[in-house]
Every structure is written in C-alpha cells, then in structure tokens.
CSV table of C-alpha atoms and ligand atoms in Angstrom, one decimal:
chain,number,residue,atom,x,y,z
B,1,UNK,CA,193.4,112.7,92.6
B,2,UNK,CA,192.9,113.4,89.2
B,3,UNK,CA,196.4,114.7,88.1
B,4,UNK,CA,198.2,112.1,90.1
B,5,UNK,CA,196.3,109.5,88.5
B,6,UNK,CA,198.0,110.2,85.1
B,7,UNK,CA,201.3,109.1,83.9
B,8,UNK,CA,202.1,112.3,82.2
B,9,UNK,CA,200.9,115.7,82.8
B,10,UNK,CA,198.5,116.8,79.9
B,11,UNK,CA,199.1,119.2,77.5
B,12,UNK,CA,196.6,122.2,77.6
B,13,UNK,CA,195.0,123.7,74.5
B,14,UNK,CA,192.6,126.6,75.8
B,15,UNK,CA,190.8,127.9,72.9
B,16,UNK,CA,188.5,131.2,73.9
B,17,UNK,CA,186.4,133.2,71.9
B,18,UNK,CA,184.9,136.5,72.6
B,19,UNK,CA,181.1,136.9,73.1
B,20,UNK,CA,180.1,133.6,71.8
B,21,UNK,CA,177.1,132.5,73.8
B,22,UNK,CA,176.3,128.9,74.4
B,23,UNK,CA,172.9,129.3,72.8
B,24,UNK,CA,174.9,129.7,69.5
B,25,UNK,CA,176.6,126.2,69.9
B,26,UNK,CA,174.7,123.2,68.6
B,27,UNK,CA,176.0,121.1,71.6
B,28,UNK,CA,174.1,123.2,73.7
B,29,UNK,CA,170.9,123.1,71.8
B,30,UNK,CA,171.3,126.1,69.6
B,31,UNK,CA,168.2,126.8,67.5
B,32,UNK,CA,169.9,129.1,65.2
B,33,UNK,CA,173.0,127.4,63.9
B,34,UNK,CA,175.4,124.4,63.8
B,35,UNK,CA,178.7,124.1,65.2
B,36,UNK,CA,180.1,120.8,64.1
B,37,UNK,CA,183.7,121.2,65.2
B,38,UNK,CA,183.1,122.5,68.5
B,39,UNK,CA,180.4,119.8,69.0
B,40,UNK,CA,183.5,117.3,68.7
B,41,UNK,CA,184.7,118.5,72.1
B,42,UNK,CA,180.9,117.8,73.7
B,43,UNK,CA,180.8,114.5,72.0
B,44,UNK,CA,184.3,113.3,73.0
B,45,UNK,CA,184.3,115.1,76.4
B,46,UNK,CA,182.4,117.0,78.8
B,47,UNK,CA,179.8,119.8,78.5
B,48,UNK,CA,179.5,122.1,81.5
B,49,UNK,CA,176.0,123.5,81.8
B,50,UNK,CA,176.4,125.8,84.5
B,51,UNK,CA,179.8,127.7,83.7
B,52,UNK,CA,179.6,131.5,84.8
B,53,UNK,CA,181.5,134.4,84.5
B,54,UNK,CA,181.8,136.8,87.5
B,55,UNK,CA,181.8,140.1,85.7
B,56,UNK,CA,180.4,140.0,82.2
B,57,UNK,CA,182.7,141.7,80.1
B,58,UNK,CA,185.8,140.9,78.0
B,59,UNK,CA,188.8,142.5,80.0
B,60,UNK,CA,187.6,141.6,83.5
B,61,UNK,CA,186.7,138.2,82.5
B,62,UNK,CA,190.2,137.7,81.2
B,63,UNK,CA,191.8,139.1,84.3
B,64,UNK,CA,189.6,136.7,86.5
B,65,UNK,CA,190.4,133.7,84.3
B,66,UNK,CA,194.2,134.5,84.9
B,67,UNK,CA,194.5,135.4,88.3
B,68,UNK,CA,191.7,133.2,89.9
B,69,UNK,CA,190.2,136.4,91.4
B,70,UNK,CA,187.3,138.6,91.3
B,71,UNK,CA,187.6,142.2,89.9
B,72,UNK,CA,187.6,143.8,93.3
B,73,UNK,CA,190.9,141.5,94.2
B,74,UNK,CA,192.9,141.8,90.8
B,75,UNK,CA,192.1,145.2,90.1
B,76,UNK,CA,190.5,144.5,86.5
B,77,UNK,CA,187.0,146.1,86.9
B,78,UNK,CA,186.4,147.4,83.6
B,79,UNK,CA,187.9,147.4,79.8
B,80,UNK,CA,190.4,150.2,80.9
B,81,UNK,CA,191.9,148.3,83.6
B,82,UNK,CA,195.2,146.2,83.6
B,83,UNK,CA,196.6,143.4,85.8
B,84,UNK,CA,199.4,144.1,88.2
B,85,UNK,CA,202.6,143.1,86.2
B,86,UNK,CA,204.4,142.3,89.4
B,87,UNK,CA,202.0,139.9,90.4
B,88,UNK,CA,202.2,136.1,89.3
B,89,UNK,CA,199.2,134.7,87.4
B,90,UNK,CA,198.2,131.2,85.6
B,91,UNK,CA,200.8,131.7,83.0
B,92,UNK,CA,203.7,132.2,85.5
B,93,UNK,CA,202.5,129.3,87.5
B,94,UNK,CA,202.3,127.2,84.6
B,95,UNK,CA,205.7,128.0,83.5
B,96,UNK,CA,207.2,127.5,87.0
B,97,UNK,CA,205.5,124.1,86.8
B,98,UNK,CA,207.6,123.2,83.6
B,99,UNK,CA,205.2,123.9,81.1
B,100,UNK,CA,205.7,125.8,77.8
B,101,UNK,CA,203.5,128.9,77.7
B,102,UNK,CA,201.9,130.8,74.7
B,103,UNK,CA,199.3,133.4,74.4
B,104,UNK,CA,198.1,134.1,70.8
B,105,UNK,CA,195.2,136.3,69.9
B,106,UNK,CA,193.0,138.7,71.8
B,107,UNK,CA,194.7,139.7,74.9
B,108,UNK,CA,193.0,142.8,75.8
B,109,UNK,CA,194.5,143.3,79.2
B,110,UNK,CA,196.2,146.9,78.3
B,111,UNK,CA,199.9,146.0,79.3
B,112,UNK,CA,202.3,143.4,77.6
B,113,UNK,CA,201.4,139.7,78.6
B,114,UNK,CA,203.7,138.4,81.2
B,115,UNK,CA,204.5,134.9,82.2
B,116,UNK,CA,204.3,133.5,78.5
B,117,UNK,CA,207.4,132.1,76.6
B,118,UNK,CA,205.6,133.2,73.5
B,119,UNK,CA,203.1,135.7,72.8
B,120,UNK,CA,201.6,137.1,69.6
B,121,UNK,CA,198.8,139.4,70.3
B,122,UNK,CA,196.1,141.8,69.0
B,123,UNK,CA,196.5,145.3,70.0
B,124,UNK,CA,193.5,146.1,72.0
B,125,UNK,CA,190.3,144.6,70.2
B,126,UNK,CA,192.3,144.1,67.0
B,127,UNK,CA,190.8,144.1,63.6
B,128,UNK,CA,189.1,141.5,61.5
B,129,UNK,CA,190.6,142.1,58.4
B,130,UNK,CA,194.3,142.1,57.5
B,131,UNK,CA,195.0,142.6,61.5
B,132,UNK,CA,198.1,144.1,63.1
B,133,UNK,CA,199.7,141.7,65.6
B,134,UNK,CA,202.2,142.6,68.4
B,135,UNK,CA,205.2,140.2,69.7
B,136,UNK,CA,208.5,140.9,71.4
B,137,UNK,CA,209.8,142.1,68.1
B,138,UNK,CA,207.3,144.7,67.5
B,139,UNK,CA,204.1,145.4,65.6
B,140,UNK,CA,203.2,143.6,62.1
B,141,UNK,CA,200.2,143.6,60.0
B,142,UNK,CA,199.3,140.1,58.5
B,143,UNK,CA,197.1,139.7,55.3
B,144,UNK,CA,193.7,137.7,55.7
B,145,UNK,CA,191.0,137.2,58.4
B,146,UNK,CA,191.8,137.4,61.9
B,147,UNK,CA,190.1,134.1,63.3
B,148,UNK,CA,192.1,132.2,60.6
B,149,UNK,CA,195.5,134.1,61.3
B,150,UNK,CA,195.1,133.4,64.9
B,151,UNK,CA,195.0,129.7,64.5
B,152,UNK,CA,197.9,129.9,61.7
B,153,UNK,CA,200.0,131.2,64.6
B,154,UNK,CA,198.9,128.6,67.2
B,155,UNK,CA,199.5,125.9,64.8
B,156,UNK,CA,203.2,127.5,64.1
B,157,UNK,CA,203.7,127.7,67.9
B,158,UNK,CA,202.5,124.0,68.3
B,159,UNK,CA,205.0,122.9,65.2
B,160,UNK,CA,208.0,124.6,66.5
B,161,UNK,CA,207.4,124.1,70.3
B,162,UNK,CA,209.9,122.7,72.6
B,163,UNK,CA,208.8,119.0,72.5
B,164,UNK,CA,210.7,118.1,75.7
B,165,UNK,CA,208.1,120.2,77.9
B,166,UNK,CA,204.1,119.8,77.9
B,167,UNK,CA,202.7,122.9,76.4
B,168,UNK,CA,200.0,125.4,77.8
B,169,UNK,CA,198.6,127.3,75.0
B,170,UNK,CA,195.9,130.2,75.2
B,171,UNK,CA,194.4,130.6,71.7
B,172,UNK,CA,192.0,133.7,72.1
B,173,UNK,CA,189.7,134.6,69.2
B,174,UNK,CA,188.6,138.3,68.8
B,175,UNK,CA,185.3,136.8,66.9
B,176,UNK,CA,182.5,136.9,67.3
B,177,UNK,CA,182.9,140.5,68.9
B,178,UNK,CA,181.0,143.3,67.7
B,179,UNK,CA,181.1,144.7,65.1
B,180,UNK,CA,180.6,141.0,63.6
B,181,UNK,CA,182.8,141.2,60.3
B,182,UNK,CA,182.7,137.7,58.8
B,183,UNK,CA,185.2,136.2,56.6
B,184,UNK,CA,184.8,137.1,53.0
B,185,UNK,CA,184.0,133.5,52.1
B,186,UNK,CA,180.9,133.7,54.4
B,187,UNK,CA,179.8,137.0,53.7
B,188,UNK,CA,177.0,135.7,51.7
B,189,UNK,CA,176.3,132.6,53.7
B,190,UNK,CA,172.5,132.7,55.2
B,191,UNK,CA,171.7,135.5,52.8
B,192,UNK,CA,168.4,134.3,51.8
B,193,UNK,CA,167.6,132.5,55.2
B,194,UNK,CA,165.4,133.8,58.0
B,195,UNK,CA,167.1,133.1,61.2
B,196,UNK,CA,164.7,132.0,64.0
B,197,UNK,CA,164.0,134.9,66.4
B,198,UNK,CA,164.2,134.3,70.2
B,199,UNK,CA,160.8,134.4,72.0
B,200,UNK,CA,161.4,137.7,73.5
B,201,UNK,CA,162.7,139.6,70.9
B,202,UNK,CA,159.9,142.0,71.0
B,203,UNK,CA,159.7,142.1,75.2
B,204,UNK,CA,158.2,145.2,76.3
B,205,UNK,CA,161.0,146.6,78.6
B,206,UNK,CA,158.7,149.1,80.4
B,207,UNK,CA,157.7,146.0,82.6
B,208,UNK,CA,161.4,145.5,83.6
B,209,UNK,CA,163.6,147.1,86.1
B,210,UNK,CA,164.5,150.9,85.5
B,211,UNK,CA,168.1,149.4,85.1
B,212,UNK,CA,166.8,147.2,81.9
B,213,UNK,CA,165.0,150.3,80.6
B,214,UNK,CA,167.8,152.7,80.7
B,215,UNK,CA,170.3,150.1,79.0
B,216,UNK,CA,171.4,151.0,75.4
B,217,UNK,CA,171.5,147.3,74.1
B,218,UNK,CA,168.4,147.3,71.9
B,219,UNK,CA,168.7,145.7,68.6
B,220,UNK,CA,167.4,148.2,66.2
B,221,UNK,CA,167.3,151.2,68.3
B,222,UNK,CA,170.9,150.9,69.5
B,223,UNK,CA,172.3,149.4,66.7
B,224,UNK,CA,174.8,151.4,64.7
B,225,UNK,CA,175.4,151.7,60.8
B,226,UNK,CA,178.9,150.1,61.7
B,227,UNK,CA,177.0,146.9,63.2
B,228,UNK,CA,174.5,146.7,60.5
B,229,UNK,CA,176.8,147.6,57.5
B,230,UNK,CA,174.0,149.3,55.9
B,231,UNK,CA,171.9,152.6,56.6
B,232,UNK,CA,168.6,152.2,58.4
B,233,UNK,CA,165.8,152.4,56.0
B,234,UNK,CA,164.0,155.8,56.4
B,235,UNK,CA,160.8,155.7,58.6
B,236,UNK,CA,161.6,152.0,59.9
B,237,UNK,CA,160.8,152.0,63.7
B,238,UNK,CA,159.6,149.8,66.3
B,239,UNK,CA,159.1,146.0,66.0
B,240,UNK,CA,159.8,146.3,62.2
B,241,UNK,CA,163.0,147.9,62.8
B,242,UNK,CA,164.1,145.4,65.4
B,243,UNK,CA,163.0,142.5,63.0
B,244,UNK,CA,165.2,144.1,60.1
B,245,UNK,CA,168.1,144.6,62.5
B,246,UNK,CA,168.1,141.4,64.1
B,247,UNK,CA,168.5,139.5,61.0
B,248,UNK,CA,171.4,141.6,59.8
B,249,UNK,CA,173.1,141.5,63.2
B,250,UNK,CA,172.6,137.6,63.8
B,251,UNK,CA,173.6,136.7,60.5
B,252,UNK,CA,177.1,138.4,60.8
B,253,UNK,CA,177.3,137.2,64.2
B,254,UNK,CA,176.8,133.4,63.1
B,255,UNK,CA,179.1,133.9,60.0
B,256,UNK,CA,181.8,135.1,62.6
B,257,UNK,CA,181.0,132.1,64.5
B,258,UNK,CA,181.2,129.6,61.6
B,259,UNK,CA,184.9,130.7,61.1
B,260,UNK,CA,185.6,130.1,64.8
B,261,UNK,CA,184.1,126.5,64.4
B,262,UNK,CA,186.1,125.9,61.3
B,263,UNK,CA,189.3,126.9,63.2
B,264,UNK,CA,188.5,124.7,66.1
B,265,UNK,CA,188.4,121.9,63.7
B,266,UNK,CA,191.6,122.7,62.3
B,267,UNK,CA,193.2,122.6,65.8
B,268,UNK,CA,191.7,119.2,66.7
B,269,UNK,CA,192.7,117.8,63.2
B,270,UNK,CA,196.3,118.9,64.1
B,271,UNK,CA,196.2,117.1,67.4
B,272,UNK,CA,195.0,114.0,65.8
B,273,UNK,CA,197.4,114.0,63.1
B,274,UNK,CA,200.4,114.7,65.4
B,275,UNK,CA,199.1,111.8,67.8
B,276,UNK,CA,198.7,114.5,70.5
B,277,UNK,CA,195.0,114.1,71.0
B,278,UNK,CA,195.1,111.5,73.9
B,279,UNK,CA,197.4,113.7,76.1
B,280,UNK,CA,196.1,117.1,75.2
B,281,UNK,CA,193.2,118.7,77.4
B,282,UNK,CA,191.4,120.9,74.9
B,283,UNK,CA,189.0,123.4,76.5
B,284,UNK,CA,186.6,125.6,74.3
B,285,UNK,CA,185.1,128.6,76.2
B,286,UNK,CA,184.1,132.3,75.7
B,287,UNK,CA,184.9,135.0,77.9
B,288,UNK,CA,181.2,135.6,78.5
B,289,UNK,CA,177.7,135.0,76.9
B,290,UNK,CA,175.8,137.4,74.7
B,291,UNK,CA,172.3,138.3,74.2
B,292,UNK,CA,171.2,137.0,71.0
B,293,UNK,CA,168.2,139.3,70.7
B,294,UNK,CA,166.9,138.0,74.1
B,295,UNK,CA,165.0,140.6,75.7
B,296,UNK,CA,165.4,142.7,72.5
B,297,UNK,CA,169.1,143.0,73.2
B,298,UNK,CA,172.7,142.4,71.9
B,299,UNK,CA,175.7,142.8,74.2
B,300,UNK,CA,176.4,141.5,77.6
B,301,UNK,CA,177.0,143.0,81.1
B,302,UNK,CA,173.8,142.1,82.9
B,303,UNK,CA,173.8,139.3,85.3
B,304,UNK,CA,171.0,137.6,83.1
B,305,UNK,CA,171.4,134.0,82.2
B,306,UNK,CA,172.5,134.6,78.6
B,307,UNK,CA,175.3,136.6,79.3
B,308,UNK,CA,176.7,135.1,82.6
B,309,UNK,CA,176.7,131.6,81.1
B,310,UNK,CA,179.8,130.8,79.5
B,311,UNK,CA,180.1,127.8,77.0
B,312,UNK,CA,182.5,125.4,78.7
B,313,UNK,CA,183.5,122.3,76.8
B,314,UNK,CA,186.5,120.2,77.6
B,315,UNK,CA,187.9,117.0,76.1
B,316,UNK,CA,190.7,114.8,77.9
B,317,UNK,CA,190.4,111.2,76.7
B,318,UNK,CA,192.6,110.0,79.4
B,319,UNK,CA,190.5,111.5,82.2
B,320,UNK,CA,187.2,112.7,81.0
B,321,UNK,CA,184.5,110.5,80.0
B,322,UNK,CA,183.2,110.9,76.5
B,323,UNK,CA,179.8,112.8,76.0
B,324,UNK,CA,179.4,113.5,79.6
B,325,UNK,CA,177.4,116.7,81.0
B,326,UNK,CA,178.2,118.5,84.4
B,327,UNK,CA,175.4,120.8,85.8
B,328,UNK,CA,177.7,121.9,88.9
B,329,UNK,CA,178.2,125.6,89.1
B,330,UNK,CA,181.8,126.5,87.9
B,331,UNK,CA,183.1,130.0,87.7
B,332,UNK,CA,185.9,131.6,85.5
B,333,UNK,CA,188.0,132.0,88.7
B,334,UNK,CA,188.1,128.3,89.0
B,335,UNK,CA,189.9,127.8,85.6
B,336,UNK,CA,193.4,128.7,86.9
B,337,UNK,CA,193.3,126.5,90.1
B,338,UNK,CA,191.9,123.6,87.8
B,339,UNK,CA,194.6,124.0,85.2
B,340,UNK,CA,197.2,124.0,88.0
B,341,UNK,CA,195.9,120.8,89.6
B,342,UNK,CA,196.0,119.0,86.2
B,343,UNK,CA,199.5,120.4,86.1
B,344,UNK,CA,200.3,118.9,89.5
B,345,UNK,CA,200.3,122.2,91.6
B,346,UNK,CA,198.5,123.4,94.4
B,347,UNK,CA,196.1,126.4,94.1
B,348,UNK,CA,198.1,129.4,95.1
B,349,UNK,CA,196.8,131.2,98.2
B,350,UNK,CA,195.7,134.3,96.7
B,351,UNK,CA,193.4,132.6,94.1
B,352,UNK,CA,189.7,132.6,95.2
B,353,UNK,CA,188.5,129.9,92.6
B,354,UNK,CA,188.4,126.3,93.2
B,355,UNK,CA,189.9,123.4,91.2
B,356,UNK,CA,187.2,121.5,89.4
B,357,UNK,CA,189.4,118.6,88.4
B,358,UNK,CA,187.2,116.4,90.5
B,359,UNK,CA,184.3,117.1,88.5
B,360,UNK,CA,186.3,116.4,85.3
B,361,UNK,CA,186.7,113.0,87.0
B,362,UNK,CA,183.0,112.7,87.5
B,363,UNK,CA,183.2,113.3,91.2
B,364,UNK,CA,181.4,116.2,92.9
B,365,UNK,CA,182.7,116.9,96.3
B,366,UNK,CA,179.9,117.3,99.0
B,367,UNK,CA,180.7,120.9,99.7
B,368,UNK,CA,180.9,122.2,96.2
B,369,UNK,CA,179.1,125.5,95.8
B,370,UNK,CA,175.4,125.9,95.3
B,371,UNK,CA,175.4,129.5,94.7
B,372,UNK,CA,177.6,132.1,92.9
B,373,UNK,CA,178.3,135.7,93.5
B,374,UNK,CA,178.4,138.2,90.5
B,375,UNK,CA,179.4,141.9,90.1
B,376,UNK,CA,179.5,144.2,87.2
B,377,UNK,CA,181.6,147.4,87.5
B,378,UNK,CA,181.8,148.7,84.0
B,379,UNK,CA,179.4,151.6,85.0
B,380,UNK,CA,182.8,153.2,85.9
B,381,UNK,CA,183.9,153.3,82.5
B,382,UNK,CA,180.7,154.0,80.8
B,383,UNK,CA,179.1,152.5,77.7
B,384,UNK,CA,175.8,151.0,77.1
B,385,UNK,CA,174.5,152.9,80.3
B,386,UNK,CA,174.2,149.6,82.4
B,387,UNK,CA,173.8,150.2,85.9
B,388,UNK,CA,176.2,148.9,88.6
B,389,UNK,CA,175.0,145.7,90.2
B,390,UNK,CA,175.7,142.7,92.1
B,391,UNK,CA,174.0,139.5,93.0
B,392,UNK,CA,173.6,135.9,93.8
B,393,UNK,CA,172.5,133.0,91.6
B,394,UNK,CA,171.3,129.7,93.3
B,395,UNK,CA,170.5,126.6,91.5
B,396,UNK,CA,166.8,127.8,91.4
B,397,UNK,CA,166.9,131.5,91.8
B,398,UNK,CA,168.5,134.7,91.2
B,399,UNK,CA,168.6,138.1,93.2
B,400,UNK,CA,170.0,141.3,91.8
B,401,UNK,CA,170.9,144.5,93.5
B,402,UNK,CA,171.2,147.6,91.2
B,403,UNK,CA,172.7,149.9,94.0
B,404,UNK,CA,172.2,153.1,92.0
B,405,UNK,CA,175.3,153.9,90.1
B,406,UNK,CA,175.0,154.6,86.4
B,407,UNK,CA,177.2,156.6,83.9
B,408,UNK,CA,176.4,157.9,80.6
B,409,UNK,CA,177.9,156.7,77.3
B,410,UNK,CA,180.9,158.5,77.2
B,411,UNK,CA,181.8,158.0,80.9
B,412,UNK,CA,179.9,161.3,81.8
B,413,UNK,CA,178.4,161.1,85.2
B,414,UNK,CA,174.7,160.5,84.4
B,415,UNK,CA,172.0,160.8,87.2
B,416,UNK,CA,172.3,158.1,89.6
B,417,UNK,CA,169.3,155.7,89.8
B,418,UNK,CA,167.3,154.8,92.7
B,419,UNK,CA,168.4,151.4,94.2
B,420,UNK,CA,166.4,148.4,93.1
B,421,UNK,CA,166.0,144.9,93.1
B,422,UNK,CA,165.3,141.9,90.7
B,423,UNK,CA,164.4,138.5,91.7
B,424,UNK,CA,163.8,135.6,89.3
B,425,UNK,CA,162.5,132.1,89.9
B,426,UNK,CA,164.9,130.1,87.5
B,427,UNK,CA,162.7,127.1,87.6
B,428,UNK,CA,159.5,128.4,86.7
B,429,UNK,CA,160.9,131.1,84.6
B,430,UNK,CA,164.1,130.2,83.1
B,431,UNK,CA,163.9,133.3,80.5
B,432,UNK,CA,163.7,135.6,83.6
B,433,UNK,CA,160.7,137.5,82.2
B,434,UNK,CA,159.0,138.1,85.5
B,435,UNK,CA,160.7,140.0,88.5
B,436,UNK,CA,159.2,138.3,91.7
B,437,UNK,CA,160.9,140.7,94.1
B,438,UNK,CA,158.6,142.0,96.8
B,439,UNK,CA,156.0,139.0,95.8
B,440,UNK,CA,155.0,137.4,99.3
B,441,UNK,CA,155.3,133.9,97.9
B,442,UNK,CA,158.9,134.5,97.6
B,443,UNK,CA,159.5,136.5,101.0
B,444,UNK,CA,161.4,133.5,102.4
B,445,UNK,CA,163.7,132.6,99.6
B,446,UNK,CA,164.4,136.2,99.0
B,447,UNK,CA,165.6,136.7,102.9
B,448,UNK,CA,167.8,133.5,102.4
B,449,UNK,CA,169.3,134.8,99.0
B,450,UNK,CA,169.9,138.2,100.7
B,451,UNK,CA,171.8,136.5,103.7
B,452,UNK,CA,173.7,134.3,101.2
B,453,UNK,CA,174.6,137.2,99.1
B,454,UNK,CA,176.2,138.9,102.4
B,455,UNK,CA,177.8,135.7,103.1
B,456,UNK,CA,179.6,135.5,99.6
B,457,UNK,CA,180.6,139.4,99.9
B,458,UNK,CA,182.4,138.7,103.0
B,459,UNK,CA,183.8,135.3,101.8
B,460,UNK,CA,185.4,137.1,98.7
B,461,UNK,CA,186.0,140.1,100.7
B,462,UNK,CA,184.1,142.4,98.5
B,463,UNK,CA,183.3,145.4,100.8
B,464,UNK,CA,182.2,148.7,99.6
Z,501,LIG,CA1,183.7,139.5,75.5
C-alpha cells in the first residue's frame, strides 16, 4: 500500500482557498489568469480533473472534508450549522496517529476548532484588511492583508513546531471569497486590461429551469455596490450592465487569487529552504468552485460543473509521479480517509468517503466510483434563492432533481416551486447549455441515472 511503502509518514500541508474555481488556475487551462506558484504543484505532482464537492457552499464543504461525511450525516447542511463537538473528525484522528495538528485561517464552522494542537482562525468569514483572529488566548486584530497574514501565521507555526512529530497543517484562506477585496499592492493590477468573457456570459436564462431563472446570482443585476466598489452608472441595464459589472467583479476576484498564488509560493519556498519538500505532501484546493460569469452568474450552490468541481493539486515527491493527471472521480468526503491512510490509519467506520491513496500511486482500483451524488441544502438558510436539489453525475451525464423547496433572500418562506428535472449530456454539451430531460433520445440513460441516484441515496443513507 501507498503509506506502508514509505519509510516515514509524510507531513501534510493542506492549503485551501475559498471559492477559487479551477478555471482560474493556469494549470487547469485558465483563459483569464496565470497562477505560477499553484502550478508548481501540478508540474511537480498530480492534478485531479474530477474532484467534486458534495454540497457546494463554504461551511458544509468544510464539514464534509473534516468528517468524511455528507451533510445529512454530519449535520452541517448550511452556513449556520456546526459539527457535533463531541464527535472525532480528521484532526482528532491525525493527532491520535501522532501528528502535530494545526488549523490556521478561515474555519467557518461556528464553534471553536477541536482536535487541533494549535489554531488561529478568522471569526466567521473574517475581514480582508487588518483582520481579527481568534486563538485559545482570545481575539486580536492584526495589521495587514488577510491572505499574507494567514501564511505568516502558518510559517510561524512551522518554524516553532515540535520537530519530533510529523505535521498536519490546514492553511485556509478567506480569499477569493466575496466581496473580493484585493491586497493594496494589486488594487490597480489589470486596470487597463479587458479580461476575456466566458462564452455564456449573456446566456438567456429564460430557456433554463425555473430554478435557474429564480436564482439571484446574476452578474450586474444581482451585484451590489459592495461587490463592485462603485455605484452603478445611471441607466445602465441588460447586456451593457453585465459587461460592465463582469470586468469589475472578475478583476477583483483575480487580484485576490494573485495574493493566494503568491502565498502558495511562500509556503513552497519555505519547504524547499528547510529541506522539507521531499517528505511533505502538499495539497492545494478550494472549498468548492465558482461561476466566473458562466451562465451570467457569480457564486456557487448549483450542481453545475463550474461550482461542483474543486481544484485539487497534490505534490509528494516520494509517492506521486511528477506532472501526472488523474481523471477519476474523487470527492471532498474522500480527503479525510486519504490523509489517514497516508498517516498509516484505517478509515474510521463512520466516514462515507474512500481513500484515494492508491490513485496517487497511479493505480485506480477496478471498483472505483463512476458516479457521484450531490445535495444542496442552503435553501434552509436562504440566500440567493437557490432551490433545494440533489442529483447524480456520471462520467458522461448529469441528472438534477429540484424537489420544490425554495426560500427567499432573508430566509423567509418563499412560495415552493414545482418539482423539475434537468439532464445534461456532458460529452456533447460540457457547458451544460441544453437540458435534455424528456428528450426521447435520452430516455434510457435518464432511467439508468434515476436508478443510480436512488442507489446512491440508499448507500449514503440520505432518506427524506
Ligand atoms: Ca466557499
């Protein structure tokens, strides 16, 4: 097995940003930016092309990563939920396995972190400028830019760590989360550029599902003055409004990403300088993807490709072939079992994910998953009026069921929507522009996916 083949267990440096879509990473073929530091991990390690989130929103993804469970098992359905503090999660298990554990940056799981030897976290979403952090000693404000400070703290921890133990460090950025406030030094970067627009920035949503039409994620129409940092010019509407808002939004987003990228470089440089690079497994990921103007939207939540796909780059010179690419489906609930296997531990019985350590070694088990199950629950907490849904994605198709629950912006009950289905042919239509649900040509595959969805719901014990 992967872990047993190594003479020493690897250190694990887990870097996670917030809302960084893989199509804003050059190693994933971004058309809008370059991320030279993050790309080092792809060049020197493995790129996962089909890593998916099981519930595309910040807090639930973090819960799934730590517990190895879907939202309906770990109780973290929405932004307002916390994990059961009495239950052990990834950090406890790593600590029990002899690792020194640390959590630095955006925690966003409501209660204080458990299972970490050291933690230094942002309260809630945290601030970009001069942020307050919380430790066991209490709250303290720090001068500077959040993304830099999180890495300052991570480097401080690494320098002062107990060198007799391997480390498991979670370095979690707030960036590039809304409201996309860049570091002062990058404030004017891209100012005179025109960032390429996605091909479906001006998509006519009236041709889509009711769920898509009611969602308030539209660049321009649903952007706020806080998002864009400037008032909307009077009379600007429609396509022109979107064109204008997209440039403002995407530039600030990319400016935030640039600081994340710089800071990945600082961490990798430190590992090089300290001779730790060989025996440290480094991950770069994001809690989910993001719409970068795709379908005319910002934000996440929907089970569409741009938001369920997580970037996942992993480097471990002792165990992962340089420049390799993996196309197997891995999920955020697999992270904990994987790290535990690398630490020489079995997957705890309550975890629903599966270790993909064998994929890192270049071997895909014959019975590796060919489909994934997704469920969005944030309708319970309101926000952006995204209707509740669940679905299944295979390697070629996607079936989504909006079962009819929606809430208004402030959590007030909005009128329930009629249940509806969407089905996409990911081979012919990777941008998911045409709903083929009900098309007789897809009757057979639709029936198969419905059956598979029910199988997965039973397997993960997601009953109504
Ligand atoms: Ca997020």
